[in-house]
């Protein structure tokens, strides 16, 4: 099973088992999805899948019995949405009495045919059942959250993305004065998203609207809301652009609008596309929209609002890709061609993405001491907090770190669930000795989401490389007992060495690599296939070696640089006067060994990060910039970072502690923010 391309993002990085199955099913059918082949596909869904996208249609369950309808759907589309069957009036005609018959029919059809399901829509001012319209105040609030819990709960795990809230803005960018807005006030949209998040933590949660086909007052209003939600950690993952268009729609800023939302950190989807018109004029509009989507990495897919003109809600506008007789229209050919060209341009040999580059030299600004150890280990007195591994999922940070104790023992701790680094120090630490991870020698954690198996991993050293699984990044109590990846190291690892430390995993589409170092300044790499992970690690090779030279010391990180084909390798060194700093290299493949890694910023005077290039506006509190990790907003096994927005969580210490026994050094955590991004 190959990993899902980055643009098929999921909430919390967590993809439902169903969605994984579906994606794999499609791979099996066409073998095209992840192959990045330039070979053209001859269906909309197949062509979209080549670049990791879906192509969907709004469906009514009662038409599935019509052979041409079902045949066209099954042949051409790999995603569906209910045109009406999942709306409030259909699913809860009387308060507390749910009717899922239509929606269930669609979900069953999707599952049987390897399609994703979008959910439309949990809360909307229109198509509310009569009983909702008279409700006021908290009664309406309760009805809304009960409805969301009932519907999103019923379909939990089966929906790729939900339109949680539909059409809540006026054309001037203010809130639409619906019963929801008037009765519940501005907070209702946020309340709806939180309720949906609780009911289906795995679905991506979208805000959906129309007349947002460019940068305009309405899309500005939505943009401001999304920005605010993300800043405050309100769970939102995507914005749907309905795109009910005609041949005179002005699409001059259509793509730029998608881009600005994507840049905020949400996915974008074209959710209800239809274009009134015919012939080449209609085809041109479809082409423009499809080109915009495939040009934006975070544009996950396109849904047309129906299959055939015969059943379009827009009556005489003939707005769809198939005519009344299910014949493909000119617009169909345009869309298919663009989808296929996107797949071709995804070839690794495609143009380098200039906008995702690393700087040649680095400059950072550091916080002061941000996080101190809390005495949360029942059985030991802690002296430091070290070696942080950090992900940001749904706007919340989750950190796993090492703690050292007065007895020289190493163990692990967790803190997280905050959305602003100013809260990091106060976040309660949960010591992993209180979980199944246990209290023996455990250090240097790395946390990540292994997307192919929908499983979170915490890996760490116990001498050998070990791991626990987690239910989620913020669920340390769910950790399983430590298991070893391998039963023994290859003998070359122990040559001239007294210990092995700092295991690190990075995967590409086919393989997972595990990196580590020994006490003889030698770095190694083992590998397994993505299919076999966490099993199968072997084939130990030397990555880099400089025995006796502390310029190649420990604490390796290895990241994929954005959407480029470049990898960034970081290794900690000990400098001339004993201070810790990081060196860096790049390569175009995880397969690279030795000289195949090109030095980037790799000296104490020109480091990746060290005393030479870190400024401390609040005063210097450490001379060491030591073992840590880049803040990852894509938490999956590809270890992808955004070079345009880098932060590095590190360990530092009061220089007055120089000379103390190593295990007793009072390491604390601080955060670096890159101040000279190249993009
Ligand atoms: C439309 C359906 O297509 C019609 O069958 C129904 O009568 C009214 O709703 N924006 C939306 C969709 O979000 O739910 C609407 O669907 C079209 C406009």
XYZ file of C-alpha atoms and ligand atoms in Angstrom:
697
model
C 0.000 0.000 0.000
C 1.434 3.345 -0.971
C 0.935 6.495 1.033
C -1.670 8.942 -0.055
C -0.212 12.016 -1.717
C 0.050 15.040 0.542
C -2.818 16.905 -1.030
C -5.227 14.180 0.064
C -5.031 15.675 3.497
C -7.185 14.434 6.266
C -8.261 15.886 9.537
C -5.708 15.476 12.258
C -3.777 13.656 9.610
C -6.170 10.869 10.391
C -7.749 9.201 7.415
C -10.638 6.862 7.951
C -10.055 3.213 7.324
C -12.784 3.431 4.719
C -11.132 6.195 2.791
C -7.837 4.345 2.800
C -9.545 1.249 1.505
C -11.219 3.235 -1.202
C -8.057 4.907 -2.329
C -6.280 1.606 -2.483
C -9.178 0.067 -4.304
C -8.847 2.712 -6.957
C -5.140 2.099 -7.227
C -5.844 -1.518 -7.851
C -8.350 -0.718 -10.552
C -6.341 1.734 -12.551
C -2.835 1.509 -11.123
C -2.672 5.147 -12.062
C -3.365 7.064 -8.929
C -0.023 7.227 -7.261
C 2.085 6.235 -10.154
C 2.510 9.776 -11.424
C 2.388 8.371 -14.871
C 1.923 10.684 -17.784
C -0.374 8.182 -19.450
C -3.780 9.789 -19.981
C -6.802 8.404 -18.172
C -10.106 8.284 -20.009
C -12.504 8.999 -17.165
C -12.898 12.067 -14.979
C -12.289 10.158 -11.759
C -9.321 8.266 -13.155
C -7.724 11.426 -14.516
C -8.267 13.346 -11.268
C -6.892 10.467 -9.221
C -3.576 10.621 -11.049
C -2.795 13.835 -9.217
C -4.375 12.607 -5.980
C -7.701 14.375 -6.456
C -11.292 13.236 -6.627
C -13.903 14.063 -9.232
C -17.414 13.821 -7.857
C -21.084 14.382 -8.612
C -24.153 15.327 -6.597
C -26.475 12.347 -6.627
C -30.096 11.604 -5.842
C -30.693 8.045 -4.601
C -33.944 7.639 -6.533
C -32.116 7.903 -9.886
C -29.687 5.080 -9.158
C -32.181 2.641 -10.630
C -31.813 4.321 -14.027
C -29.146 2.331 -15.851
C -27.546 5.214 -17.737
C -27.419 7.311 -14.583
C -25.751 4.586 -12.521
C -23.444 3.544 -15.367
C -22.229 7.081 -15.989
C -21.717 7.655 -12.290
C -19.780 4.440 -11.813
C -17.639 4.876 -14.892
C -16.735 8.534 -14.554
C -16.802 9.602 -10.896
C -14.892 8.539 -7.795
C -16.708 10.695 -5.265
C -20.338 11.452 -4.542
C -22.343 13.904 -2.483
C -26.061 13.772 -1.720
C -27.828 16.522 -3.642
C -30.541 16.641 -0.954
C -30.619 13.387 0.996
C -28.346 14.436 3.870
C -29.862 17.875 4.470
C -31.648 18.720 7.718
C -35.187 18.395 6.330
C -34.390 14.973 4.886
C -32.507 13.541 7.858
C -34.487 14.897 10.831
C -38.037 15.588 9.640
C -39.271 15.569 13.244
C -37.197 16.570 16.229
C -35.057 13.677 17.380
C -36.424 11.335 14.686
C -33.748 10.650 12.144
C -34.225 9.224 8.678
C -31.036 8.088 6.986
C -32.567 5.983 4.232
C -31.534 8.150 1.276
C -28.071 8.919 2.637
C -27.436 5.295 3.540
C -28.314 4.228 0.003
C -25.711 6.635 -1.357
C -23.018 5.606 1.103
C -23.614 1.933 0.287
C -23.365 2.698 -3.422
C -20.121 4.597 -2.845
C -18.604 1.809 -0.791
C -19.571 -0.802 -3.339
C -17.962 1.220 -6.118
C -14.832 2.533 -4.452
C -15.952 6.154 -4.169
C -15.444 8.776 -1.504
C -18.462 10.484 0.056
C -18.711 14.206 0.743
C -21.292 15.157 3.357
C -23.711 17.987 2.521
C -24.788 19.768 4.683
C -25.161 19.771 8.469
C -26.387 23.325 9.070
C -27.949 25.691 6.537
C -30.616 28.364 6.615
C -32.467 26.635 3.768
C -34.097 23.215 3.658
C -34.617 23.216 7.400
C -37.583 21.150 8.527
C -40.585 23.202 9.672
C -40.056 22.422 13.343
C -36.655 24.143 13.374
C -37.893 27.410 11.997
C -39.886 28.393 15.084
C -37.165 27.604 17.621
C -35.432 30.324 19.606
C -32.332 30.813 21.737
C -30.832 27.834 23.523
C -33.573 25.584 22.236
C -32.381 26.196 18.669
C -28.780 25.806 19.786
C -29.577 22.437 21.307
C -31.493 21.382 18.209
C -28.522 22.332 16.024
C -25.917 20.478 18.058
C -28.208 17.451 18.456
C -28.719 17.409 14.709
C -24.995 17.525 14.030
C -24.306 14.820 16.603
C -27.068 12.665 15.123
C -26.118 12.958 11.464
C -22.328 13.262 11.616
C -22.376 10.573 14.316
C -24.402 8.222 12.134
C -21.958 8.586 9.241
C -18.867 8.723 11.418
C -15.848 7.313 9.580
C -17.616 7.229 6.207
C -17.420 10.856 5.102
C -14.257 12.328 3.602
C -15.364 15.925 4.185
C -18.483 17.504 5.629
C -19.982 20.810 4.613
C -20.580 21.642 8.245
C -22.052 25.071 7.580
C -23.488 26.221 4.260
C -24.056 29.746 2.934
C -23.781 31.769 6.141
C -22.461 34.993 4.563
C -24.111 37.844 2.667
C -22.666 39.229 -0.555
C -21.145 42.178 1.359
C -19.149 39.842 3.602
C -21.337 40.227 6.678
C -23.126 37.349 8.314
C -26.377 36.279 6.699
C -29.265 37.212 8.977
C -30.657 33.669 9.192
C -32.574 32.291 12.140
C -29.292 30.733 13.289
C -27.425 34.024 13.210
C -30.243 35.971 14.838
C -31.004 33.456 17.548
C -27.519 32.181 18.353
C -25.246 35.133 17.572
C -21.829 35.128 15.882
C -20.606 32.040 17.746
C -22.968 29.616 16.034
C -20.659 28.654 13.162
C -17.852 27.857 15.556
C -20.255 25.866 17.743
C -21.339 23.867 14.711
C -17.726 23.037 13.784
C -16.921 21.950 17.324
C -19.994 19.727 17.404
C -19.051 18.176 14.062
C -15.498 17.618 15.273
C -16.807 15.781 18.329
C -19.170 13.644 16.247
C -16.704 12.651 13.508
C -13.083 13.380 14.371
C -11.882 11.798 11.126
C -13.934 13.742 8.595
C -12.496 16.937 7.221
C -14.707 19.862 8.168
C -15.554 22.470 5.514
C -17.309 25.789 5.306
C -19.196 25.978 1.970
C -20.619 28.954 0.044
C -21.495 30.407 -3.392
C -20.567 33.612 -5.224
C -17.104 33.154 -3.798
C -15.623 32.723 -7.257
C -12.926 35.319 -6.805
C -11.521 37.778 -4.326
C -14.610 39.758 -3.375
C -16.395 41.117 -0.309
C -18.083 37.809 0.411
C -14.946 35.688 0.138
C -13.119 38.335 2.214
C -15.626 37.807 5.011
C -15.165 34.042 4.881
C -11.399 34.421 4.691
C -11.414 36.496 7.884
C -13.521 33.865 9.642
C -11.216 31.026 8.611
C -8.155 32.991 9.663
C -9.736 33.613 13.045
C -10.777 29.964 13.431
C -7.280 28.737 12.681
C -5.710 31.240 15.055
C -7.988 30.120 17.863
C -7.841 26.403 17.130
C -11.475 26.061 16.016
C -11.526 22.823 14.017
C -11.830 23.726 10.335
C -10.037 21.883 7.545
C -11.422 23.095 4.267
C -13.465 25.650 2.388
C -15.911 24.651 -0.338
C -16.431 26.908 -3.335
C -19.787 25.987 -4.824
C -19.071 27.554 -8.217
C -22.522 27.826 -9.741
C -21.372 29.709 -12.830
C -22.359 30.908 -16.260
C -20.429 31.767 -19.405
C -20.165 35.409 -18.359
C -18.847 34.730 -14.848
C -15.762 36.770 -14.075
C -13.101 34.285 -13.044
C -10.100 36.600 -13.201
C -9.254 36.027 -9.520
C -10.720 32.541 -9.147
C -7.357 30.802 -8.764
C -5.861 33.572 -6.653
C -8.784 33.213 -4.300
C -8.232 29.467 -3.904
C -4.550 30.158 -3.357
C -5.092 32.658 -0.583
C -7.305 30.238 1.338
C -4.833 27.407 0.823
C -2.064 29.666 2.092
C -4.038 30.171 5.295
C -3.683 26.455 5.936
C -6.984 24.928 4.832
C -7.793 22.658 1.919
C -10.056 23.981 -0.806
C -12.638 22.052 -2.789
C -14.852 22.901 -5.752
C -18.091 21.569 -4.352
C -21.068 22.269 -6.645
C -19.702 23.158 -10.038
C -22.124 23.784 -12.871
C -21.909 26.286 -15.726
C -24.949 27.570 -17.556
C -24.287 27.655 -21.309
C -23.156 25.346 -24.065
C -20.422 24.575 -26.551
C -16.962 26.107 -26.328
C -18.040 29.030 -24.131
C -19.213 26.597 -21.490
C -16.150 24.404 -21.984
C -13.877 27.402 -21.425
C -15.393 28.129 -18.028
C -15.074 24.500 -16.967
C -11.471 24.550 -18.199
C -10.638 27.658 -16.190
C -12.061 26.215 -12.988
C -10.334 22.869 -13.435
C -7.030 24.552 -14.250
C -7.324 26.629 -11.097
C -7.949 23.574 -8.941
C -5.087 21.532 -10.330
C -2.758 24.521 -9.979
C -3.410 24.683 -6.237
C -1.854 21.845 -4.317
C -4.440 22.025 -1.561
C -7.364 21.844 -3.994
C -8.463 18.296 -3.243
C -11.074 17.797 -5.891
C -14.063 18.913 -7.892
C -17.717 17.955 -7.609
C -20.247 18.830 -10.311
C -23.774 19.476 -9.076
C -25.269 16.490 -10.845
C -24.340 14.193 -13.713
C -26.716 14.972 -16.537
C -28.524 18.097 -17.690
C -31.655 15.974 -17.558
C -31.835 16.256 -13.771
C -30.007 19.523 -13.111
C -31.520 21.826 -10.515
C -30.851 24.640 -12.994
C -33.530 23.487 -15.386
C -32.874 24.951 -18.815
C -29.283 26.097 -18.224
C -27.814 22.794 -19.488
C -24.978 23.324 -16.979
C -23.443 19.853 -16.614
C -20.860 17.714 -18.405
C -23.323 15.160 -19.822
C -26.367 16.164 -21.859
C -29.926 14.904 -21.434
C -29.001 11.734 -23.307
C -25.829 11.202 -21.211
C -23.601 12.205 -24.119
C -20.284 13.830 -23.204
C -20.240 17.536 -23.976
C -17.382 19.729 -25.142
C -16.970 20.807 -21.529
C -16.325 17.183 -20.580
C -13.371 16.974 -22.963
C -11.924 20.210 -21.593
C -12.098 19.004 -18.001
C -10.617 15.612 -18.824
C -7.746 17.177 -20.725
C -6.843 19.516 -17.875
C -7.009 16.741 -15.285
C -4.697 14.600 -17.382
C -2.246 17.439 -17.931
C -2.081 17.996 -14.178
C -1.181 14.391 -13.660
C 1.573 14.703 -16.250
C 2.990 17.848 -14.698
C 3.208 16.080 -11.355
C 6.060 14.048 -12.774
C 9.175 14.316 -10.628
C 10.898 15.828 -13.647
C 8.401 18.685 -13.635
C 9.371 22.258 -13.001
C 10.977 22.883 -9.641
C 8.746 24.847 -7.341
C 10.646 28.054 -6.834
C 8.303 29.132 -4.116
C 9.258 26.312 -1.765
C 12.969 26.810 -1.383
C 15.240 26.745 1.640
C 17.395 29.786 2.357
C 21.130 29.362 1.702
C 22.017 30.721 5.097
C 19.670 30.705 8.058
C 18.686 33.323 10.586
C 16.506 32.634 13.616
C 14.946 34.442 16.505
C 14.537 32.516 19.745
C 12.086 32.720 22.566
C 13.390 32.688 26.093
C 13.166 29.528 28.135
C 9.691 28.289 27.220
C 9.134 24.969 28.965
C 10.527 23.656 32.216
C 10.097 20.080 33.478
C 7.138 19.503 35.770
C 7.439 16.971 38.579
C 4.833 14.615 37.184
C 6.824 11.373 37.363
C 5.483 9.501 40.373
C 8.728 7.698 41.090
C 11.576 10.073 40.270
C 12.841 13.642 40.582
C 13.282 15.229 37.150
C 16.137 17.596 36.318
C 15.469 18.455 32.669
C 13.169 18.295 29.668
C 14.900 17.512 26.360
C 14.805 16.162 22.819
C 11.338 17.443 21.872
C 9.348 16.041 18.943
C 6.433 18.223 17.918
C 3.438 18.228 15.593
C 0.688 20.763 15.092
C -2.618 19.090 14.268
C -5.847 21.054 13.906
C -4.118 24.117 15.267
C -2.959 22.384 18.439
C 0.612 21.540 19.363
C 1.570 18.165 20.782
C 5.059 17.599 22.165
C 6.826 14.436 23.295
C 10.142 14.880 25.069
C 12.793 13.172 27.155
C 13.177 13.819 30.864
C 16.306 13.057 32.863
C 16.173 12.352 36.587
C 18.518 12.769 39.537
C 19.511 9.124 39.225
C 20.728 9.639 35.657
C 17.692 7.775 34.231
C 15.963 8.719 30.982
C 12.209 8.586 30.497
C 9.542 10.286 28.400
C 6.882 12.920 28.880
C 4.073 14.551 26.886
C 2.463 17.965 26.885
C 0.168 19.580 24.364
C -3.307 20.659 23.396
C -2.368 24.350 23.242
C -2.621 26.602 20.220
C -0.143 29.296 21.174
C 3.426 28.797 22.322
C 2.850 31.246 25.163
C 0.728 28.474 26.723
C 3.375 25.753 26.345
C 4.972 26.186 29.747
C 1.641 25.906 31.542
C 0.411 22.904 29.570
C 0.177 19.976 31.942
C 2.888 17.372 31.400
C 1.872 13.742 31.455
C 4.794 11.509 32.277
C 4.854 8.365 30.186
C 5.927 6.243 33.136
C 2.220 6.439 34.007
C 1.299 4.753 30.700
C 2.080 1.409 29.107
C 5.290 2.949 27.722
C 6.697 2.373 31.194
C 9.612 3.734 33.133
C 12.743 1.973 31.893
C 15.336 3.612 29.633
C 13.344 5.522 27.040
C 14.603 8.651 25.288
C 14.658 10.819 22.164
C 11.081 10.427 20.915
C 9.722 11.092 17.451
C 5.953 11.274 16.974
C 4.255 10.903 13.594
C 1.165 9.667 11.826
C 1.692 6.638 9.595
C -0.959 7.426 7.051
C -1.022 4.108 5.130
C -2.190 2.288 8.256
C -4.077 5.208 9.848
C -1.907 4.796 12.936
C 0.048 7.184 15.131
C 3.528 6.146 16.253
C 5.827 7.264 19.001
C 9.311 5.945 18.409
C 12.183 6.201 20.879
C 15.401 4.594 21.985
C 15.646 1.870 24.609
C 19.113 0.914 23.423
C 17.411 -0.644 20.435
C 14.879 1.355 18.417
C 11.420 0.902 19.939
C 7.919 2.174 19.411
C 4.496 2.519 20.939
C 1.327 3.174 18.966
C -0.997 6.021 19.925
C -4.681 6.657 19.215
C -3.799 10.238 18.366
C -1.094 12.833 18.914
C -2.844 14.166 22.009
C -3.588 10.750 23.512
C -0.409 9.729 25.358
C -2.479 7.614 27.750
C -3.347 5.373 24.784
C 0.294 4.433 24.193
C 0.937 0.734 23.786
C 3.789 -1.051 25.541
C 7.247 -0.619 24.025
C 8.045 -2.938 21.121
C 11.369 -3.224 19.335
C 11.662 -2.599 15.613
C 14.571 -5.041 15.397
C 15.984 -7.640 17.767
C 19.633 -6.664 17.306
C 21.750 -4.210 15.332
C 23.947 -5.144 12.428
C 27.474 -5.706 13.856
C 28.824 -2.674 11.926
C 26.797 -0.417 14.227
C 28.707 -1.513 17.325
C 32.204 -1.158 15.858
C 34.172 1.252 18.061
C 30.976 2.334 19.746
C 29.554 2.138 23.256
C 25.980 3.234 22.543
C 23.434 3.904 19.801
C 21.040 6.866 19.976
C 18.475 9.124 18.327
C 16.367 6.987 16.022
C 14.552 8.889 13.319
C 12.120 7.711 10.621
C 11.378 9.378 7.280
C 9.427 7.619 4.526
C 8.983 8.287 0.833
C 6.267 6.714 -1.291
C 7.857 3.285 -1.348
C 10.221 2.971 1.612
C 10.678 3.940 5.227
C 14.184 4.715 6.401
C 15.403 4.708 9.975
C 18.417 6.841 10.843
C 20.522 6.778 13.994
C 24.039 7.369 15.263
C 26.552 5.633 17.491
C 29.088 7.007 19.953
C 31.786 6.782 17.265
C 30.440 9.743 15.243
C 28.920 7.434 12.686
C 25.401 7.776 11.298
C 23.542 4.804 9.893
C 20.470 4.101 7.902
C 18.232 1.029 7.848
C 15.243 0.602 5.590
C 12.002 -1.278 5.070
C 9.099 -0.880 2.677
C 6.062 1.244 3.457
C 4.044 -1.969 3.146
C 6.063 -3.751 5.800
C 6.476 -0.891 8.285
C 6.941 -1.181 11.266
C 8.461 -4.574 10.403
C 11.223 -5.450 7.999
C 13.951 -2.961 8.967
C 17.362 -4.081 7.762
C 20.028 -3.360 5.126
C 22.095 -1.170 7.464
C 24.317 1.308 5.622
C 26.645 4.085 6.749
C 25.081 7.475 6.043
C 28.042 9.598 7.166
C 30.998 8.902 9.410
C 33.732 10.969 11.030
C 35.093 8.901 13.959
C 36.549 11.051 16.715
C 35.079 14.243 15.248
C 32.378 15.901 17.320
C 31.453 17.927 14.280
C 29.237 14.964 13.493
C 27.680 14.171 16.833
C 24.025 13.127 17.180
C 20.356 14.214 17.057
C 19.597 13.796 13.368
C 16.473 15.193 11.708
C 15.590 14.518 8.091
C 12.763 16.364 6.360
C 11.119 16.585 2.978
C 11.174 20.198 1.853
C 7.590 21.192 1.042
C 6.375 19.872 -2.279
C 9.844 19.846 -3.795
C 11.916 16.736 -4.357
C 14.514 17.978 -1.917
C 15.381 16.541 1.492
C 16.970 18.437 4.367
C 19.331 16.612 6.729
C 20.231 18.198 10.073
C 22.852 16.839 12.475
C 23.949 18.215 15.816
C 27.621 19.068 16.331
C 29.722 20.162 19.280
C 31.656 23.327 18.534
C 35.089 24.636 19.453
C 34.132 25.737 22.961
C 31.712 22.913 23.660
C 28.524 24.622 22.466
C 25.976 22.651 20.505
C 24.833 23.715 17.041
C 23.288 22.129 13.949
C 24.755 21.486 10.507
C 22.656 20.870 7.401
C 22.813 19.163 4.009
C 20.394 18.564 1.164
C 19.843 15.727 -1.301
C 17.237 14.882 -3.880
C 16.470 11.426 -2.544
C 16.234 9.585 0.751
C 18.498 7.036 -0.845
C 21.466 9.431 -0.737
C 24.546 8.354 1.223
C 27.748 10.205 2.097
C 28.810 12.717 -0.545
C 25.430 12.573 -2.174
C 24.413 14.959 0.595
C 25.361 18.496 -0.456
C 26.431 20.831 2.371
C 23.945 23.660 2.903
C 24.805 25.567 6.081
C 27.223 23.210 7.743
C 29.745 25.048 9.911
C 29.764 26.608 13.353
C 30.035 30.104 11.848
C 27.389 29.369 9.217
C 25.221 26.778 10.893
C 21.705 25.577 10.280
C 21.100 26.892 13.795
C 23.560 27.828 16.499
C 24.858 30.743 18.543
C 26.110 32.366 15.325
C 22.692 32.810 13.741
C 20.153 32.834 16.575
C 19.154 36.125 18.140
C 17.491 36.365 21.529
C 15.332 39.490 21.772
C 14.544 38.640 25.399
C 18.157 37.988 26.368
C 20.508 35.063 25.737
C 19.565 32.149 28.006
C 21.543 29.363 26.292
C 24.701 28.906 24.247
C 23.531 25.491 23.077
C 21.055 25.078 20.267
C 20.664 21.366 20.761
C 18.532 18.285 20.009
C 15.025 19.175 18.903
C 12.704 19.150 15.975
C 11.029 21.262 13.368
C 7.394 22.027 14.136
C 5.495 19.841 11.670
C 1.997 20.760 10.527
C 1.940 17.760 8.210
C 2.378 15.047 10.835
C 2.682 12.089 8.480
C 5.547 9.714 7.834
C 6.933 11.805 4.974
C 8.263 14.353 7.496
C 7.329 17.169 5.192
C 7.997 20.693 6.402
C 7.081 24.064 4.988
C 10.359 25.857 4.196
C 8.485 29.148 4.007
C 7.384 28.947 7.613
C 9.957 27.163 9.770
C 9.993 26.890 13.517
C 12.367 24.652 15.446
C 11.760 23.499 19.020
C 15.088 22.848 20.707
C 16.783 22.188 24.015
C 19.014 24.793 25.591
C 20.458 25.382 29.051
C 21.820 28.001 31.362
C 25.550 28.373 30.505
C 26.280 28.443 34.250
C 25.661 24.700 34.219
C 28.800 24.094 32.113
C 30.814 21.274 33.574
C 27.974 19.411 35.244
C 27.654 15.696 34.618
C 25.883 15.333 31.270
C 22.700 13.667 32.510
C 22.209 16.375 35.136
C 22.420 19.354 32.771
C 19.296 21.496 33.243
C 18.009 21.409 29.682
C 14.815 23.365 28.969
C 12.909 23.980 25.748
C 12.947 27.061 23.558
C 11.515 27.840 20.121
C 13.303 29.229 17.066
C 11.443 31.061 14.327
C 13.140 31.431 10.968
C 13.454 35.118 10.086
C 14.835 34.855 6.535
C 12.615 32.446 4.614
C 13.371 32.206 0.892
C 9.671 32.123 0.098
C -30.206 22.401 -4.366
C -30.637 21.103 -4.984
O -29.881 20.882 -6.132
C -32.097 21.126 -5.311
O -32.532 19.846 -5.731
C -32.921 21.573 -4.102
O -34.251 21.714 -4.468
C -32.385 22.874 -3.562
O -31.022 22.735 -3.264
N -26.371 25.433 -2.914
C -26.303 24.282 -2.171
C -27.096 23.109 -2.593
O -25.515 24.217 -1.236
O -27.515 22.344 -1.500
C -28.274 23.471 -3.431
O -28.892 22.276 -3.909
C -27.848 24.367 -4.557
C -27.225 25.647 -4.035
